[in-house]
Coordinates of C-alpha atoms and ligand atoms in Angstrom, one line a residue:
X675 CA 24.5 20.4 -19.3
X676 CA 27.0 17.7 -20.2
X677 CA 26.1 14.8 -21.9
X678 CA 24.7 11.9 -20.0
X679 CA 25.2 8.5 -21.3
X680 CA 21.5 7.4 -20.7
X681 CA 18.5 9.2 -21.9
X682 CA 16.3 7.5 -19.3
X683 CA 17.7 5.8 -16.3
X684 CA 15.8 3.9 -13.4
X685 CA 18.3 2.6 -11.0
X686 CA 17.1 0.5 -8.0
X687 CA 13.6 2.0 -8.2
X688 CA 11.1 0.6 -5.7
X689 CA 7.6 1.9 -5.6
X690 CA 5.0 0.3 -3.1
X691 CA 1.5 0.5 -2.8
X692 CA 0.2 -0.5 0.8
X693 CA 3.5 -2.6 1.3
X694 CA 3.7 -4.8 -1.4
X695 CA 6.2 -3.7 -4.0
X696 CA 5.0 -2.8 -7.6
X697 CA 8.5 -2.0 -8.7
X698 CA 11.1 -3.7 -7.1
X699 CA 14.5 -2.3 -7.4
X700 CA 13.8 -1.7 -11.1
X701 CA 16.9 -1.1 -13.4
X702 CA 16.4 0.3 -16.8
X703 CA 18.8 2.3 -19.0
X704 CA 17.9 3.7 -22.4
X705 CA 20.6 5.3 -24.7
X706 CA 19.9 8.4 -26.8
X707 CA 18.7 7.0 -30.3
X708 CA 17.6 3.6 -28.9
X709 CA 14.1 2.2 -29.1
X710 CA 13.3 0.4 -26.0
X711 CA 10.1 -1.6 -25.7
X712 CA 8.8 -2.9 -22.1
X713 CA 6.7 -6.0 -22.2
X714 CA 4.7 -7.5 -19.3
X715 CA 1.6 -9.0 -18.3
X716 CA -1.3 -7.2 -16.8
X717 CA -0.4 -5.6 -13.6
X718 CA 3.6 -6.1 -14.0
X719 CA 4.2 -2.4 -13.4
X720 CA 4.5 -1.1 -16.9
X721 CA 2.2 1.9 -16.2
X722 CA 3.9 2.7 -13.1
X723 CA 7.3 2.6 -14.7
X724 CA 6.1 5.1 -17.2
X725 CA 4.8 7.2 -14.3
X726 CA 7.9 7.3 -12.3
X727 CA 9.8 8.4 -15.5
X728 CA 7.0 11.2 -15.7
X729 CA 7.4 12.1 -12.0
X730 CA 4.1 11.5 -11.1
X731 CA 4.9 8.6 -8.9
X732 CA 7.5 8.9 -6.2
X733 CA 9.7 5.9 -5.6
X734 CA 10.4 5.1 -1.9
X735 CA 14.1 4.1 -2.9
X736 CA 16.1 4.3 -6.1
X737 CA 16.7 7.3 -8.6
X738 CA 15.2 8.0 -11.7
X739 CA 17.1 10.4 -14.1
X740 CA 15.9 11.9 -17.6
X741 CA 18.8 13.0 -19.5
X742 CA 21.0 12.9 -16.5
X743 CA 18.4 15.1 -14.5
X744 CA 17.2 13.5 -11.1
X745 CA 13.0 13.7 -11.4
X746 CA 13.0 13.7 -7.6
X747 CA 15.2 16.7 -7.5
X748 CA 13.7 18.7 -10.5
X749 CA 10.8 17.3 -11.8
X750 CA 9.9 20.2 -14.1
X751 CA 13.5 20.2 -15.8
X752 CA 13.2 16.5 -16.3
X753 CA 9.8 16.6 -17.8
X754 CA 10.8 19.4 -20.1
X755 CA 13.1 16.7 -21.8
X756 CA 10.1 14.4 -22.4
X757 CA 7.0 14.1 -24.7
X758 CA 4.5 11.5 -23.4
X759 CA 2.0 10.1 -26.0
X760 CA -0.7 8.2 -24.1
X761 CA -2.7 5.1 -25.4
X762 CA -5.5 7.6 -26.4
X763 CA -3.9 11.0 -27.3
X764 CA -5.7 13.8 -25.6
X765 CA -5.7 16.7 -27.9
X766 CA -8.3 19.4 -28.6
X767 CA -11.1 17.8 -30.9
X768 CA -12.4 21.3 -32.1
X769 CA -9.0 22.3 -33.2
X770 CA -7.1 21.3 -36.3
X771 CA -3.7 19.7 -36.1
X772 CA -1.6 22.7 -36.7
X773 CA -3.8 24.6 -34.0
X774 CA -3.1 21.9 -31.5
X775 CA 0.4 21.9 -31.9
X776 CA 0.8 25.8 -31.7
X777 CA -1.5 25.8 -28.6
X778 CA 0.6 23.3 -26.9
X779 CA 3.9 24.9 -27.8
X780 CA 2.6 28.2 -26.4
X781 CA 1.2 26.6 -23.3
X782 CA 4.7 25.2 -22.8
X783 CA 6.4 28.7 -23.0
X784 CA 8.1 27.9 -26.6
X785 CA 6.0 29.4 -29.5
X786 CA 6.8 27.9 -32.7
X787 CA 9.2 29.4 -35.0
X788 CA 8.2 30.0 -38.6
X789 CA 7.7 26.7 -40.5
X790 CA 8.4 24.7 -37.5
X791 CA 4.9 23.2 -37.4
X792 CA 4.7 22.5 -40.8
X793 CA 8.3 20.8 -40.8
X794 CA 7.1 18.7 -37.8
X795 CA 3.5 17.7 -39.6
X796 CA 5.6 16.7 -42.8
X797 CA 8.0 14.7 -40.8
X798 CA 5.3 12.4 -39.3
X799 CA 4.0 12.1 -42.7
X800 CA 0.5 13.5 -41.9
X801 CA -1.2 14.1 -45.2
X802 CA -1.3 17.7 -45.8
X803 CA -4.9 17.6 -46.8
X804 CA -5.9 17.1 -43.3
X805 CA -3.6 19.8 -41.5
X806 CA -6.5 22.1 -41.2
X807 CA -9.2 19.4 -40.4
X808 CA -10.5 19.4 -37.0
X809 CA -9.3 16.3 -34.9
X810 CA -12.7 15.5 -34.2
X811 CA -12.6 13.4 -37.6
X812 CA -9.1 12.0 -37.3
X813 CA -8.3 8.2 -36.8
X814 CA -6.2 7.1 -33.9
X815 CA -3.2 6.8 -36.1
X816 CA -3.6 10.3 -37.6
X817 CA -3.9 11.5 -33.8
X818 CA -0.9 9.8 -32.7
X819 CA 0.9 11.3 -35.6
X820 CA 0.1 14.8 -34.3
X821 CA 1.1 14.0 -30.8
X822 CA 4.5 12.9 -32.3
X823 CA 4.7 16.0 -34.6
X824 CA 4.3 18.1 -31.3
X825 CA 7.2 16.0 -29.5
X826 CA 9.3 16.9 -32.7
X827 CA 8.4 20.4 -32.8
X828 CA 9.5 20.6 -28.9
X829 CA 12.7 18.7 -29.9
X830 CA 12.7 16.8 -27.0
X831 CA 15.3 14.1 -26.7
X832 CA 13.1 11.4 -25.2
X833 CA 9.6 10.1 -26.1
X834 CA 7.5 7.9 -23.9
X835 CA 4.8 6.0 -25.3
X836 CA 1.9 3.7 -23.8
X837 CA 0.6 0.9 -26.1
X838 CA 1.1 3.1 -29.3
X839 CA 0.0 0.2 -31.7
X840 CA -3.0 -0.8 -30.0
X841 CA -6.0 -0.2 -32.4
X842 CA -3.6 0.6 -35.4
X843 CA -4.1 -1.3 -38.5
X844 CA -1.2 -2.9 -40.2
X845 CA -0.6 0.2 -42.9
X846 CA -0.9 2.7 -39.6
X847 CA 1.4 0.4 -37.7
X848 CA 3.9 0.3 -40.4
X849 CA 4.1 4.0 -40.7
X850 CA 4.4 4.3 -37.0
X851 CA 7.4 2.0 -37.1
X852 CA 8.9 4.1 -39.9
X853 CA 8.3 7.3 -37.8
X854 CA 10.2 5.6 -34.8
X855 CA 13.2 5.0 -37.0
X856 CA 13.1 8.6 -38.2
X857 CA 13.2 9.7 -34.5
X858 CA 15.9 7.2 -33.8
X859 CA 18.1 8.5 -36.5
X860 CA 17.6 12.1 -35.1
X861 CA 19.1 10.6 -31.6
X862 CA 15.7 10.6 -29.8
X863 CA 15.5 7.8 -27.2
X864 CA 12.1 6.0 -27.2
X865 CA 10.5 4.0 -24.3
X866 CA 7.4 2.1 -25.1
X867 CA 5.2 0.0 -23.0
X868 CA 3.3 -2.4 -25.2
X869 CA 1.7 -5.8 -25.3
X870 CA 2.4 -6.0 -29.0
X871 CA 5.2 -8.7 -29.1
X872 CA 5.4 -8.7 -33.1
X873 CA 5.4 -4.9 -33.2
X874 CA 8.2 -4.5 -30.5
X875 CA 10.3 -7.5 -32.3
X876 CA 10.0 -5.4 -35.4
X877 CA 10.8 -1.9 -34.3
X878 CA 12.8 -2.2 -31.1
X879 CA 16.3 -2.1 -30.4
X880 CA 16.0 -3.6 -27.1
X881 CA 13.3 -5.4 -25.4
X882 CA 12.9 -5.7 -21.5
X883 CA 10.4 -8.1 -19.9
X884 CA 8.8 -6.9 -16.6
X885 CA 7.6 -9.4 -14.1
X886 CA 6.2 -8.2 -10.6
X887 CA 8.1 -4.9 -11.1
X888 CA 11.4 -6.4 -12.2
X889 CA 13.1 -6.7 -15.5
X890 CA 13.5 -10.6 -15.6
X891 CA 15.2 -10.7 -19.1
X892 CA 16.2 -8.0 -21.5
X893 CA 17.5 -8.6 -25.1
X894 CA 18.8 -6.6 -28.0
X895 CA 18.8 -6.8 -31.7
X896 CA 22.0 -6.4 -33.5
X897 CA 21.5 -4.5 -36.5
X898 CA 19.9 -6.2 -39.5
X899 CA 19.9 -9.4 -37.2
X900 CA 16.2 -9.1 -35.5
X901 CA 14.9 -10.9 -32.6
X902 CA 14.0 -14.7 -32.7
X903 CA 10.2 -14.0 -32.2
X904 CA 9.6 -17.6 -31.0
X905 CA 12.2 -17.2 -28.2
X906 CA 10.6 -13.7 -27.4
X907 CA 7.0 -15.3 -27.3
X908 CA 8.1 -18.0 -25.0
X909 CA 9.4 -15.3 -22.3
X910 CA 6.5 -13.2 -22.9
X911 CA 4.1 -16.0 -22.3
X912 CA 6.2 -17.0 -19.0
X913 CA 5.8 -13.3 -17.7
X914 CA 2.1 -13.3 -18.4
X915 CA 1.5 -16.6 -16.6
X916 CA 3.3 -15.2 -13.7
X917 CA 1.2 -11.9 -13.6
Ligands
LIG1308 N1 -2.5 4.0 -7.3 C1 -2.5 2.8 -7.1 N2 -2.7 2.5 -5.7 C2 -2.8 1.0 -5.5 N3 -2.2 0.0 -6.4 C3 -1.9 0.4 -7.5 C4 -1.9 1.7 -7.9 N4 -1.5 2.0 -9.3 C5 -1.2 0.7 -9.6 N5 -1.4 -0.3 -8.5 C6 -1.1 -1.8 -8.8 O1 0.2 -1.9 -9.0 C7 0.3 -3.1 -9.9 C8 1.0 -2.7 -11.0 O2 0.0 -1.6 -12.0 P1 0.6 -1.2 -13.2 O3 -0.6 -0.4 -13.7 O4 1.8 -0.4 -13.2 O5 0.6 -2.5 -14.0 P2 0.5 -2.5 -15.8 O6 1.8 -3.3 -16.3 O7 0.7 -1.2 -16.4 O8 -0.9 -3.3 -16.1 P3 -1.8 -3.3 -17.4 O9 -1.0 -4.1 -18.6 O10 -2.9 -4.0 -17.0 O11 -1.9 -1.9 -17.8 C9 -0.9 -3.7 -10.1 O12 -1.3 -4.5 -9.2 C10 -2.0 -2.2 -9.6 O13 -3.1 -2.7 -9.1

């Protein structure tokens, strides 16, 4: 495959349930090594956007591409480029972190090379003492680390996250942000759906505001110069009132 410019791309994507559009000619582009946060009020279409990237929802118009692969034409190939971490990570409670990752890698037909799982668990900074403990006793932040370690072990170029910081305490949130920066440095594209404006302002390179299935505003951080949080809040409040 040649190197596509965009890791994720929605071009003119329309999704409608019972004729009213939920996504309305949506246009989103995320580059490799970019962290993109999608914000919007309840019902704005954030989950539907995730579902179209995952190939679970088929647009009636427009194109969705993952690393240049048209999701409608080859959903399996497109999905192989993605790791999806839902709000409540679904892993096996009775297996430990190591076993979970090994199980899902084998299920995907990509058994781990020696040391790959340990490297991934180290990269997400899951404390070593927990590696062989069943997930049943894990906190939300720890589960999330295991899910992201699985993405690292699969070496996928794109990570999709749904409400990743909801329910995380400040320490876990800051560890999560550090982890996203590690992924970004590796060239992974991160697309996250969130209501957490402050978290997004801290970690994202670009923020898109979704309102009634359209990006009504998009803004970028420039290196050390971060977002103007008051301005973001004003825009976000606008989308929430409209929703
Ligand atoms: N399968 C479906 N059938 C009919 N309507 C749907 C379906 N899925 C979503 N919708 C509608 O589409 C709109 C957008 O839903 P979506 O879940 O994408 O929004 P959201 O931005 O993720 O909202 P929230 O923040 O509440 O999770 C809502 O009005 C919802 O009721």
